[in-house]
């Protein structure tokens, strides 16, 4: 939770406090952008762009309480832009060894974490058939574990649309799992 | 089906656990602050240029003068428009009969009257051209004279073949010239 006073100070134009705000909110923004884009370097750029936008528009937020949602909204929009610019040729292929490793982990029922590079490849492959919107809903709902209301506030979609997008995303993911695992 | 769902849940748990390596928030902060400073510098440069070009508008007496001048220009414009409208209305009320000017002086002699009748395209009423009995007698006499002269001329031409030939030649030349034109 980010201190509302810190946000208030930033709204007054205090650059020193804004640095503190960047340090506090970067992990959230980076995690989301990394999961959406599946590319750490691109995610870092998105975080920087997001923070510059936050500085320029921080006066527009109604109250400090909505800051986190607003921050996620900016990140998601920046990720949309980048995902739309991507060409189909940038598809990623995961090697058989990685699928075997995941299969073993799933069957052993002992969930351990993958190296993040491996996670990036798995995510990119499983979500390649999802539209940017479905991908955003999937990452926010399934990986960031947000409620439908929070996703609705971030993406600007209605609650029923969020549910529908999540259902489609799960269906497509299920097909991919069936294909690879 | 159950197995597919289990696989999906297990995979999501793995992906949730695999978080990206935390990005250096301090480094991100430095880069963002640097970008903000650059934007601020640009903005300051623009404001300075704007002040240099249009700073004079902040002079109180100059502003009042400009307001007075603008009011004067608006009044002048309104006055000019009124004058132009008035003149247009005056001109609109004047009837112009170009080409249909009344003929005041009708010549006394018959040939003048006939010429006027011919030139006017037979638009002048006969009532305006009054012909006396003597003028009518003169006209008949001159027509008879012309008729006699014409008959004499025809006789003369028929009697002299050379003259006839010469005349025919002249007429042919004249017709050719007309045709060429």
mmCIF file of C-alpha atoms in Angstrom:
data_model
loop_
_atom_site.group_PDB
_atom_site.id
_atom_site.type_symbol
_atom_site.label_atom_id
_atom_site.label_comp_id
_atom_site.label_asym_id
_atom_site.label_seq_id
_atom_site.Cartn_x
_atom_site.Cartn_y
_atom_site.Cartn_z
ATOM 1 C CA UNK A 1 0.000 0.000 0.000
ATOM 2 C CA UNK A 2 1.371 3.381 -1.016
ATOM 3 C CA UNK A 3 1.223 6.179 1.505
ATOM 4 C CA UNK A 4 -1.509 8.682 0.462
ATOM 5 C CA UNK A 5 0.570 11.561 1.889
ATOM 6 C CA UNK A 6 3.382 10.656 -0.485
ATOM 7 C CA UNK A 7 0.967 10.892 -3.405
ATOM 8 C CA UNK A 8 -0.340 14.231 -2.116
ATOM 9 C CA UNK A 9 3.221 15.594 -1.990
ATOM 10 C CA UNK A 10 3.821 14.420 -5.552
ATOM 11 C CA UNK A 11 0.670 16.182 -6.668
ATOM 12 C CA UNK A 12 2.179 19.389 -5.295
ATOM 13 C CA UNK A 13 5.168 18.869 -7.599
ATOM 14 C CA UNK A 14 7.667 17.514 -5.097
ATOM 15 C CA UNK A 15 10.189 15.635 -7.247
ATOM 16 C CA UNK A 16 12.045 14.233 -4.231
ATOM 17 C CA UNK A 17 8.896 12.504 -3.005
ATOM 18 C CA UNK A 18 8.137 11.377 -6.534
ATOM 19 C CA UNK A 19 11.394 9.407 -6.516
ATOM 20 C CA UNK A 20 10.108 7.600 -3.405
ATOM 21 C CA UNK A 21 6.826 6.939 -5.171
ATOM 22 C CA UNK A 22 8.676 5.476 -8.157
ATOM 23 C CA UNK A 23 10.662 3.179 -5.893
ATOM 24 C CA UNK A 24 7.474 2.046 -4.142
ATOM 25 C CA UNK A 25 5.380 1.440 -7.241
ATOM 26 C CA UNK A 26 7.980 0.083 -9.676
ATOM 27 C CA UNK A 27 7.695 -3.567 -8.486
ATOM 28 C CA UNK A 28 3.903 -3.672 -9.178
ATOM 29 C CA UNK A 29 4.263 -1.987 -12.547
ATOM 30 C CA UNK A 30 7.206 -4.142 -13.567
ATOM 31 C CA UNK A 31 5.545 -7.408 -12.555
ATOM 32 C CA UNK A 32 2.409 -6.614 -14.562
ATOM 33 C CA UNK A 33 4.205 -5.332 -17.660
ATOM 34 C CA UNK A 34 6.638 -8.249 -17.594
ATOM 35 C CA UNK A 35 3.806 -10.769 -17.457
ATOM 36 C CA UNK A 36 1.884 -9.007 -20.179
ATOM 37 C CA UNK A 37 4.782 -8.485 -22.555
ATOM 38 C CA UNK A 38 6.940 -11.502 -21.664
ATOM 39 C CA UNK A 39 10.057 -9.420 -22.226
ATOM 40 C CA UNK A 40 12.008 -7.901 -19.334
ATOM 41 C CA UNK A 41 13.737 -5.166 -21.341
ATOM 42 C CA UNK A 42 10.500 -4.013 -22.927
ATOM 43 C CA UNK A 43 8.822 -4.164 -19.510
ATOM 44 C CA UNK A 44 11.511 -1.859 -18.071
ATOM 45 C CA UNK A 45 10.833 0.669 -20.848
ATOM 46 C CA UNK A 46 7.104 0.465 -20.144
ATOM 47 C CA UNK A 47 7.724 1.130 -16.437
ATOM 48 C CA UNK A 48 9.799 4.215 -17.238
ATOM 49 C CA UNK A 49 7.195 5.531 -19.707
ATOM 50 C CA UNK A 50 4.485 4.864 -17.123
ATOM 51 C CA UNK A 51 6.305 6.793 -14.408
ATOM 52 C CA UNK A 52 6.820 9.796 -16.683
ATOM 53 C CA UNK A 53 3.097 9.727 -17.526
ATOM 54 C CA UNK A 54 2.271 9.442 -13.808
ATOM 55 C CA UNK A 55 4.338 12.563 -13.077
ATOM 56 C CA UNK A 56 2.691 14.528 -15.842
ATOM 57 C CA UNK A 57 -0.883 13.528 -14.982
ATOM 58 C CA UNK A 58 -0.827 12.902 -11.239
ATOM 59 C CA UNK A 59 -2.958 15.995 -10.659
ATOM 60 C CA UNK A 60 -5.793 14.383 -12.562
ATOM 61 C CA UNK A 61 -6.430 11.534 -10.112
ATOM 62 C CA UNK A 62 -9.442 12.109 -7.912
ATOM 63 C CA UNK A 63 -7.934 10.825 -4.680
ATOM 64 C CA UNK A 64 -4.727 9.073 -3.560
ATOM 65 C CA UNK A 65 -6.754 5.914 -2.805
ATOM 66 C CA UNK A 66 -7.292 5.187 -6.483
ATOM 67 C CA UNK A 67 -3.596 5.571 -7.317
ATOM 68 C CA UNK A 68 -2.822 1.850 -7.641
ATOM 69 C CA UNK A 69 -5.709 1.195 -10.037
ATOM 70 C CA UNK A 70 -4.761 4.275 -12.029
ATOM 71 C CA UNK A 71 -1.129 3.122 -12.219
ATOM 72 C CA UNK A 72 -2.197 -0.321 -13.477
ATOM 73 C CA UNK A 73 -4.442 1.351 -16.033
ATOM 74 C CA UNK A 74 -1.505 3.298 -17.481
ATOM 75 C CA UNK A 75 0.693 0.172 -17.527
ATOM 76 C CA UNK A 76 -2.003 -1.877 -19.282
ATOM 77 C CA UNK A 77 -2.538 0.824 -21.907
ATOM 78 C CA UNK A 78 1.190 1.093 -22.603
ATOM 79 C CA UNK A 79 1.371 -2.705 -22.893
ATOM 80 C CA UNK A 80 -1.586 -2.694 -25.319
ATOM 81 C CA UNK A 81 0.311 -0.269 -27.542
ATOM 82 C CA UNK A 82 3.386 -2.457 -27.574
ATOM 83 C CA UNK A 83 1.438 -5.686 -28.133
ATOM 84 C CA UNK A 84 -0.401 -4.158 -31.074
ATOM 85 C CA UNK A 85 2.895 -3.090 -32.658
ATOM 86 C CA UNK A 86 4.287 -6.599 -32.434
ATOM 87 C CA UNK A 87 4.399 -8.631 -35.608
ATOM 88 C CA UNK A 88 3.458 -12.269 -35.916
ATOM 89 C CA UNK A 89 7.059 -13.083 -36.757
ATOM 90 C CA UNK A 90 8.005 -12.493 -33.149
ATOM 91 C CA UNK A 91 6.383 -15.733 -32.062
ATOM 92 C CA UNK A 92 8.344 -17.667 -29.482
ATOM 93 C CA UNK A 93 8.837 -21.391 -29.499
ATOM 94 C CA UNK A 94 9.570 -23.348 -26.342
ATOM 95 C CA UNK A 95 11.775 -26.408 -26.604
ATOM 96 C CA UNK A 96 10.617 -29.905 -25.697
ATOM 97 C CA UNK A 97 12.834 -29.913 -22.614
ATOM 98 C CA UNK A 98 10.919 -27.055 -21.099
ATOM 99 C CA UNK A 99 7.541 -28.738 -21.678
ATOM 100 C CA UNK A 100 8.896 -31.896 -20.122
ATOM 101 C CA UNK A 101 10.050 -29.942 -17.101
ATOM 102 C CA UNK A 102 6.626 -28.327 -16.692
ATOM 103 C CA UNK A 103 4.870 -31.662 -17.216
ATOM 104 C CA UNK A 104 6.989 -33.234 -14.492
ATOM 105 C CA UNK A 105 6.252 -30.373 -12.122
ATOM 106 C CA UNK A 106 2.530 -30.624 -12.767
ATOM 107 C CA UNK A 107 2.424 -34.403 -12.330
ATOM 108 C CA UNK A 108 4.625 -34.386 -9.215
ATOM 109 C CA UNK A 109 2.086 -32.083 -7.561
ATOM 110 C CA UNK A 110 4.956 -30.236 -5.994
ATOM 111 C CA UNK A 111 4.749 -26.794 -7.415
ATOM 112 C CA UNK A 112 8.075 -25.056 -7.577
ATOM 113 C CA UNK A 113 8.971 -21.919 -9.417
ATOM 114 C CA UNK A 114 10.510 -21.853 -12.851
ATOM 115 C CA UNK A 115 13.374 -19.635 -13.839
ATOM 116 C CA UNK A 116 11.820 -16.451 -15.034
ATOM 117 C CA UNK A 117 13.269 -16.764 -18.560
ATOM 118 C CA UNK A 118 11.420 -20.088 -18.812
ATOM 119 C CA UNK A 119 8.225 -18.517 -17.492
ATOM 120 C CA UNK A 120 8.508 -15.799 -20.136
ATOM 121 C CA UNK A 121 8.713 -18.388 -22.897
ATOM 122 C CA UNK A 122 5.830 -20.461 -21.513
ATOM 123 C CA UNK A 123 3.645 -17.377 -21.095
ATOM 124 C CA UNK A 124 4.426 -16.082 -24.564
ATOM 125 C CA UNK A 125 3.607 -19.412 -26.124
ATOM 126 C CA UNK A 126 0.422 -20.070 -24.166
ATOM 127 C CA UNK A 127 -0.946 -16.586 -24.657
ATOM 128 C CA UNK A 128 0.057 -16.063 -28.298
ATOM 129 C CA UNK A 129 -3.493 -16.757 -29.458
ATOM 130 C CA UNK A 130 -5.012 -14.263 -27.031
ATOM 131 C CA UNK A 131 -5.880 -10.729 -28.068
ATOM 132 C CA UNK A 132 -4.197 -7.908 -26.097
ATOM 133 C CA UNK A 133 -7.416 -7.377 -24.127
ATOM 134 C CA UNK A 134 -7.804 -11.071 -23.292
ATOM 135 C CA UNK A 135 -4.151 -11.203 -22.326
ATOM 136 C CA UNK A 136 -4.555 -8.224 -19.986
ATOM 137 C CA UNK A 137 -7.634 -9.778 -18.373
ATOM 138 C CA UNK A 138 -5.871 -13.127 -18.018
ATOM 139 C CA UNK A 139 -2.717 -11.632 -16.437
ATOM 140 C CA UNK A 140 -4.681 -9.397 -14.076
ATOM 141 C CA UNK A 141 -7.192 -12.083 -13.089
ATOM 142 C CA UNK A 142 -5.168 -15.255 -13.008
ATOM 143 C CA UNK A 143 -1.604 -14.165 -12.284
ATOM 144 C CA UNK A 144 -2.048 -10.901 -10.363
ATOM 145 C CA UNK A 145 -5.145 -12.423 -8.686
ATOM 146 C CA UNK A 146 -7.330 -9.360 -8.956
ATOM 147 C CA UNK A 147 -11.113 -9.336 -8.592
ATOM 148 C CA UNK A 148 -13.444 -8.776 -11.541
ATOM 149 C CA UNK A 149 -14.276 -5.308 -10.220
ATOM 150 C CA UNK A 150 -10.638 -4.318 -10.065
ATOM 151 C CA UNK A 151 -10.029 -5.618 -13.607
ATOM 152 C CA UNK A 152 -13.102 -3.763 -14.772
ATOM 153 C CA UNK A 153 -11.775 -0.520 -13.245
ATOM 154 C CA UNK A 154 -8.339 -0.986 -14.820
ATOM 155 C CA UNK A 155 -9.367 -2.036 -18.305
ATOM 156 C CA UNK A 156 -12.500 0.102 -18.517
ATOM 157 C CA UNK A 157 -14.555 -2.963 -19.517
ATOM 158 C CA UNK A 158 -17.885 -3.915 -17.986
ATOM 159 C CA UNK A 159 -17.914 -6.713 -15.400
ATOM 160 C CA UNK A 160 -19.686 -9.077 -17.791
ATOM 161 C CA UNK A 161 -17.136 -8.364 -20.511
ATOM 162 C CA UNK A 162 -14.344 -9.108 -18.081
ATOM 163 C CA UNK A 163 -15.964 -12.444 -17.230
ATOM 164 C CA UNK A 164 -16.438 -13.280 -20.910
ATOM 165 C CA UNK A 165 -12.857 -12.346 -21.799
ATOM 166 C CA UNK A 166 -11.518 -14.419 -18.936
ATOM 167 C CA UNK A 167 -13.627 -17.394 -20.032
ATOM 168 C CA UNK A 168 -12.326 -17.116 -23.618
ATOM 169 C CA UNK A 169 -8.763 -16.732 -22.386
ATOM 170 C CA UNK A 170 -9.074 -19.842 -20.200
ATOM 171 C CA UNK A 171 -10.581 -21.787 -23.092
ATOM 172 C CA UNK A 172 -7.765 -20.860 -25.450
ATOM 173 C CA UNK A 173 -5.181 -21.564 -22.752
ATOM 174 C CA UNK A 174 -6.822 -24.963 -22.153
ATOM 175 C CA UNK A 175 -6.435 -25.777 -25.861
ATOM 176 C CA UNK A 176 -2.776 -24.832 -25.725
ATOM 177 C CA UNK A 177 -2.224 -26.952 -22.595
ATOM 178 C CA UNK A 178 -3.906 -29.889 -24.296
ATOM 179 C CA UNK A 179 -1.607 -29.388 -27.270
ATOM 180 C CA UNK A 180 1.664 -29.127 -25.387
ATOM 181 C CA UNK A 181 1.258 -30.920 -22.038
ATOM 182 C CA UNK B 1 -11.899 -32.939 -18.563
ATOM 183 C CA UNK B 2 -11.113 -32.842 -14.879
ATOM 184 C CA UNK B 3 -7.513 -33.674 -15.661
ATOM 185 C CA UNK B 4 -7.257 -30.722 -18.092
ATOM 186 C CA UNK B 5 -8.571 -28.360 -15.421
ATOM 187 C CA UNK B 6 -6.096 -29.701 -12.879
ATOM 188 C CA UNK B 7 -3.297 -29.210 -15.348
ATOM 189 C CA UNK B 8 -4.467 -25.663 -15.967
ATOM 190 C CA UNK B 9 -4.637 -24.867 -12.237
ATOM 191 C CA UNK B 10 -1.227 -26.381 -11.613
ATOM 192 C CA UNK B 11 0.293 -24.402 -14.472
ATOM 193 C CA UNK B 12 -1.259 -21.175 -13.230
ATOM 194 C CA UNK B 13 0.168 -21.867 -9.755
ATOM 195 C CA UNK B 14 3.619 -22.325 -11.297
ATOM 196 C CA UNK B 15 3.313 -19.134 -13.318
ATOM 197 C CA UNK B 16 2.108 -17.209 -10.268
ATOM 198 C CA UNK B 17 5.088 -18.389 -8.267
ATOM 199 C CA UNK B 18 7.555 -17.449 -10.990
ATOM 200 C CA UNK B 19 7.878 -13.748 -10.523
ATOM 201 C CA UNK B 20 10.263 -11.627 -12.557
ATOM 202 C CA UNK B 21 13.537 -10.677 -10.923
ATOM 203 C CA UNK B 22 12.944 -7.394 -9.142
ATOM 204 C CA UNK B 23 14.070 -4.470 -11.214
ATOM 205 C CA UNK B 24 16.452 -1.946 -9.687
ATOM 206 C CA UNK B 25 13.916 0.650 -8.501
ATOM 207 C CA UNK B 26 16.674 3.186 -7.756
ATOM 208 C CA UNK B 27 18.027 2.960 -11.290
ATOM 209 C CA UNK B 28 14.511 3.274 -12.698
ATOM 210 C CA UNK B 29 13.977 6.321 -10.454
ATOM 211 C CA UNK B 30 17.197 7.948 -11.731
ATOM 212 C CA UNK B 31 16.242 7.398 -15.367
ATOM 213 C CA UNK B 32 12.689 8.653 -14.870
ATOM 214 C CA UNK B 33 13.841 11.761 -12.985
ATOM 215 C CA UNK B 34 16.364 12.460 -15.751
ATOM 216 C CA UNK B 35 13.602 12.262 -18.378
ATOM 217 C CA UNK B 36 11.332 14.502 -16.309
ATOM 218 C CA UNK B 37 14.126 17.067 -15.922
ATOM 219 C CA UNK B 38 14.609 17.078 -19.700
ATOM 220 C CA UNK B 39 10.882 17.617 -20.268
ATOM 221 C CA UNK B 40 10.883 20.424 -17.683
ATOM 222 C CA UNK B 41 13.855 22.100 -19.395
ATOM 223 C CA UNK B 42 12.075 21.951 -22.723
ATOM 224 C CA UNK B 43 8.938 23.427 -21.179
ATOM 225 C CA UNK B 44 10.974 26.213 -19.505
ATOM 226 C CA UNK B 45 12.658 27.035 -22.830
ATOM 227 C CA UNK B 46 9.257 27.266 -24.494
ATOM 228 C CA UNK B 47 7.864 29.467 -21.712
ATOM 229 C CA UNK B 48 10.913 31.770 -21.981
ATOM 230 C CA UNK B 49 10.493 32.076 -25.732
ATOM 231 C CA UNK B 50 6.784 32.726 -25.325
ATOM 232 C CA UNK B 51 7.489 35.412 -22.717
ATOM 233 C CA UNK B 52 10.106 37.000 -24.972
ATOM 234 C CA UNK B 53 7.709 37.148 -27.912
ATOM 235 C CA UNK B 54 4.475 38.026 -26.147
ATOM 236 C CA UNK B 55 5.616 39.297 -22.742
ATOM 237 C CA UNK B 56 4.706 42.871 -23.709
ATOM 238 C CA UNK B 57 1.011 42.025 -23.367
ATOM 239 C CA UNK B 58 1.441 42.130 -19.579
ATOM 240 C CA UNK B 59 1.993 45.939 -19.693
ATOM 241 C CA UNK B 60 -1.124 47.451 -18.145
ATOM 242 C CA UNK B 61 -1.296 50.628 -20.307
ATOM 243 C CA UNK B 62 -0.591 48.593 -23.446
ATOM 244 C CA UNK B 63 -3.400 46.176 -22.672
ATOM 245 C CA UNK B 64 -5.853 49.013 -22.108
ATOM 246 C CA UNK B 65 -4.714 50.637 -25.335
ATOM 247 C CA UNK B 66 -5.208 47.400 -27.251
ATOM 248 C CA UNK B 67 -8.686 46.947 -25.783
ATOM 249 C CA UNK B 68 -9.598 50.514 -26.811
ATOM 250 C CA UNK B 69 -8.192 49.970 -30.305
ATOM 251 C CA UNK B 70 -10.120 46.748 -30.756
ATOM 252 C CA UNK B 71 -13.375 48.409 -29.655
ATOM 253 C CA UNK B 72 -12.680 51.280 -32.107
ATOM 254 C CA UNK B 73 -12.029 48.804 -34.945
ATOM 255 C CA UNK B 74 -15.271 46.954 -34.219
ATOM 256 C CA UNK B 75 -17.272 50.219 -34.240
ATOM 257 C CA UNK B 76 -15.557 51.319 -37.482
ATOM 258 C CA UNK B 77 -16.402 48.004 -39.083
ATOM 259 C CA UNK B 78 -20.063 48.245 -38.064
ATOM 260 C CA UNK B 79 -20.292 51.843 -39.382
ATOM 261 C CA UNK B 80 -18.698 50.882 -42.713
ATOM 262 C CA UNK B 81 -21.104 48.003 -43.105
ATOM 263 C CA UNK B 82 -24.063 50.308 -42.495
ATOM 264 C CA UNK B 83 -22.818 52.806 -45.104
ATOM 265 C CA UNK B 84 -22.255 50.072 -47.684
ATOM 266 C CA UNK B 85 -25.718 48.627 -47.074
ATOM 267 C CA UNK B 86 -27.322 52.034 -47.440
ATOM 268 C CA UNK B 87 -25.564 52.659 -50.758
ATOM 269 C CA UNK B 88 -26.553 49.256 -52.043
ATOM 270 C CA UNK B 89 -30.188 49.932 -51.211
ATOM 271 C CA UNK B 90 -30.063 53.298 -53.010
ATOM 272 C CA UNK B 91 -28.523 51.736 -56.105
ATOM 273 C CA UNK B 92 -31.067 48.927 -56.020
ATOM 274 C CA UNK B 93 -33.937 51.378 -56.168
ATOM 275 C CA UNK B 94 -32.640 53.045 -59.376
ATOM 276 C CA UNK B 95 -34.084 51.566 -62.622
ATOM 277 C CA UNK B 96 -31.556 51.213 -65.380
ATOM 278 C CA UNK B 97 -33.037 51.078 -68.933
ATOM 279 C CA UNK B 98 -29.893 50.672 -70.960
ATOM 280 C CA UNK B 99 -30.804 49.871 -74.602
ATOM 281 C CA UNK B 100 -34.330 51.081 -74.224
ATOM 282 C CA UNK B 101 -33.788 54.820 -74.005
ATOM 283 C CA UNK B 102 -36.778 56.771 -75.379
ATOM 284 C CA UNK B 103 -36.284 58.422 -78.773
ATOM 285 C CA UNK B 104 -36.930 62.092 -78.427
ATOM 286 C CA UNK B 105 -35.987 63.523 -81.863
ATOM 287 C CA UNK B 106 -37.620 61.888 -84.867
ATOM 288 C CA UNK B 107 -36.182 63.249 -88.149
ATOM 289 C CA UNK B 108 -38.558 65.265 -90.375
ATOM 290 C CA UNK B 109 -37.596 63.809 -93.763
ATOM 291 C CA UNK B 110 -39.004 60.476 -94.894
ATOM 292 C CA UNK B 111 -35.643 58.800 -95.585
ATOM 293 C CA UNK B 112 -34.508 59.701 -92.001
ATOM 294 C CA UNK B 113 -37.743 58.290 -90.601
ATOM 295 C CA UNK B 114 -37.333 55.078 -92.595
ATOM 296 C CA UNK B 115 -33.682 54.743 -91.486
ATOM 297 C CA UNK B 116 -34.703 55.214 -87.850
ATOM 298 C CA UNK B 117 -37.424 52.586 -88.251
ATOM 299 C CA UNK B 118 -34.927 50.159 -89.776
ATOM 300 C CA UNK B 119 -32.195 50.814 -87.188
ATOM 301 C CA UNK B 120 -34.563 50.431 -84.255
ATOM 302 C CA UNK B 121 -35.331 46.868 -85.390
ATOM 303 C CA UNK B 122 -38.894 47.928 -86.166
ATOM 304 C CA UNK B 123 -39.520 48.527 -82.477
ATOM 305 C CA UNK B 124 -40.576 52.120 -82.807
ATOM 306 C CA UNK B 125 -44.309 52.424 -83.194
ATOM 307 C CA UNK B 126 -45.569 53.807 -86.558
ATOM 308 C CA UNK B 127 -47.699 56.184 -84.594
ATOM 309 C CA UNK B 128 -44.538 58.032 -83.537
ATOM 310 C CA UNK B 129 -43.375 58.387 -87.160
ATOM 311 C CA UNK B 130 -45.981 60.505 -88.829
ATOM 312 C CA UNK B 131 -45.827 60.803 -92.637
ATOM 313 C CA UNK B 132 -47.475 63.660 -94.529
ATOM 314 C CA UNK B 133 -49.296 63.277 -97.879
ATOM 315 C CA UNK B 134 -46.550 65.189 -99.718
ATOM 316 C CA UNK B 135 -43.857 62.946 -98.256
ATOM 317 C CA UNK B 136 -45.839 59.911 -99.415
ATOM 318 C CA UNK B 137 -46.144 61.339 -102.970
ATOM 319 C CA UNK B 138 -42.387 62.033 -103.020
ATOM 320 C CA UNK B 139 -41.767 58.438 -101.920
ATOM 321 C CA UNK B 140 -43.953 56.984 -104.704
ATOM 322 C CA UNK B 141 -42.317 59.279 -107.232
ATOM 323 C CA UNK B 142 -38.816 58.258 -106.198
ATOM 324 C CA UNK B 143 -39.777 54.577 -106.276
ATOM 325 C CA UNK B 144 -41.144 54.997 -109.830
ATOM 326 C CA UNK B 145 -37.963 56.840 -110.819
ATOM 327 C CA UNK B 146 -35.816 54.026 -109.418
ATOM 328 C CA UNK B 147 -37.966 51.495 -111.252
ATOM 329 C CA UNK B 148 -37.526 53.323 -114.600
ATOM 330 C CA UNK B 149 -33.768 53.707 -114.053
ATOM 331 C CA UNK B 150 -33.526 50.003 -113.243
ATOM 332 C CA UNK B 151 -35.385 48.990 -116.420
ATOM 333 C CA UNK B 152 -33.165 51.296 -118.536
ATOM 334 C CA UNK B 153 -30.065 49.796 -116.971
ATOM 335 C CA UNK B 154 -31.210 46.234 -117.693
ATOM 336 C CA UNK B 155 -31.921 47.209 -121.304
ATOM 337 C CA UNK B 156 -28.495 48.804 -121.601
ATOM 338 C CA UNK B 157 -26.757 45.694 -120.278
ATOM 339 C CA UNK B 158 -28.681 43.387 -122.593
ATOM 340 C CA UNK B 159 -27.787 45.544 -125.603
ATOM 341 C CA UNK B 160 -24.064 45.570 -124.847
ATOM 342 C CA UNK B 161 -22.620 42.028 -124.544
ATOM 343 C CA UNK B 162 -19.197 43.328 -123.479
ATOM 344 C CA UNK B 163 -20.687 45.293 -120.608
ATOM 345 C CA UNK B 164 -22.716 42.288 -119.612
ATOM 346 C CA UNK B 165 -19.626 40.083 -119.644
ATOM 347 C CA UNK B 166 -17.686 42.632 -117.605
ATOM 348 C CA UNK B 167 -20.524 42.907 -115.086
ATOM 349 C CA UNK B 168 -20.880 39.134 -114.747
ATOM 350 C CA UNK B 169 -17.112 38.895 -114.139
ATOM 351 C CA UNK B 170 -17.258 41.577 -111.452
ATOM 352 C CA UNK B 171 -20.234 39.892 -109.791
ATOM 353 C CA UNK B 172 -18.488 36.497 -109.789
ATOM 354 C CA UNK B 173 -15.376 38.063 -108.181
ATOM 355 C CA UNK B 174 -17.491 39.790 -105.620
ATOM 356 C CA UNK B 175 -19.321 36.551 -104.751
ATOM 357 C CA UNK B 176 -16.010 34.678 -104.404
ATOM 358 C CA UNK B 177 -14.693 37.310 -102.029
ATOM 359 C CA UNK B 178 -17.835 37.008 -99.953
ATOM 360 C CA UNK B 179 -17.476 33.245 -99.934
ATOM 361 C CA UNK B 180 -13.816 33.495 -98.888
ATOM 362 C CA UNK B 181 -14.701 35.767 -96.041
#
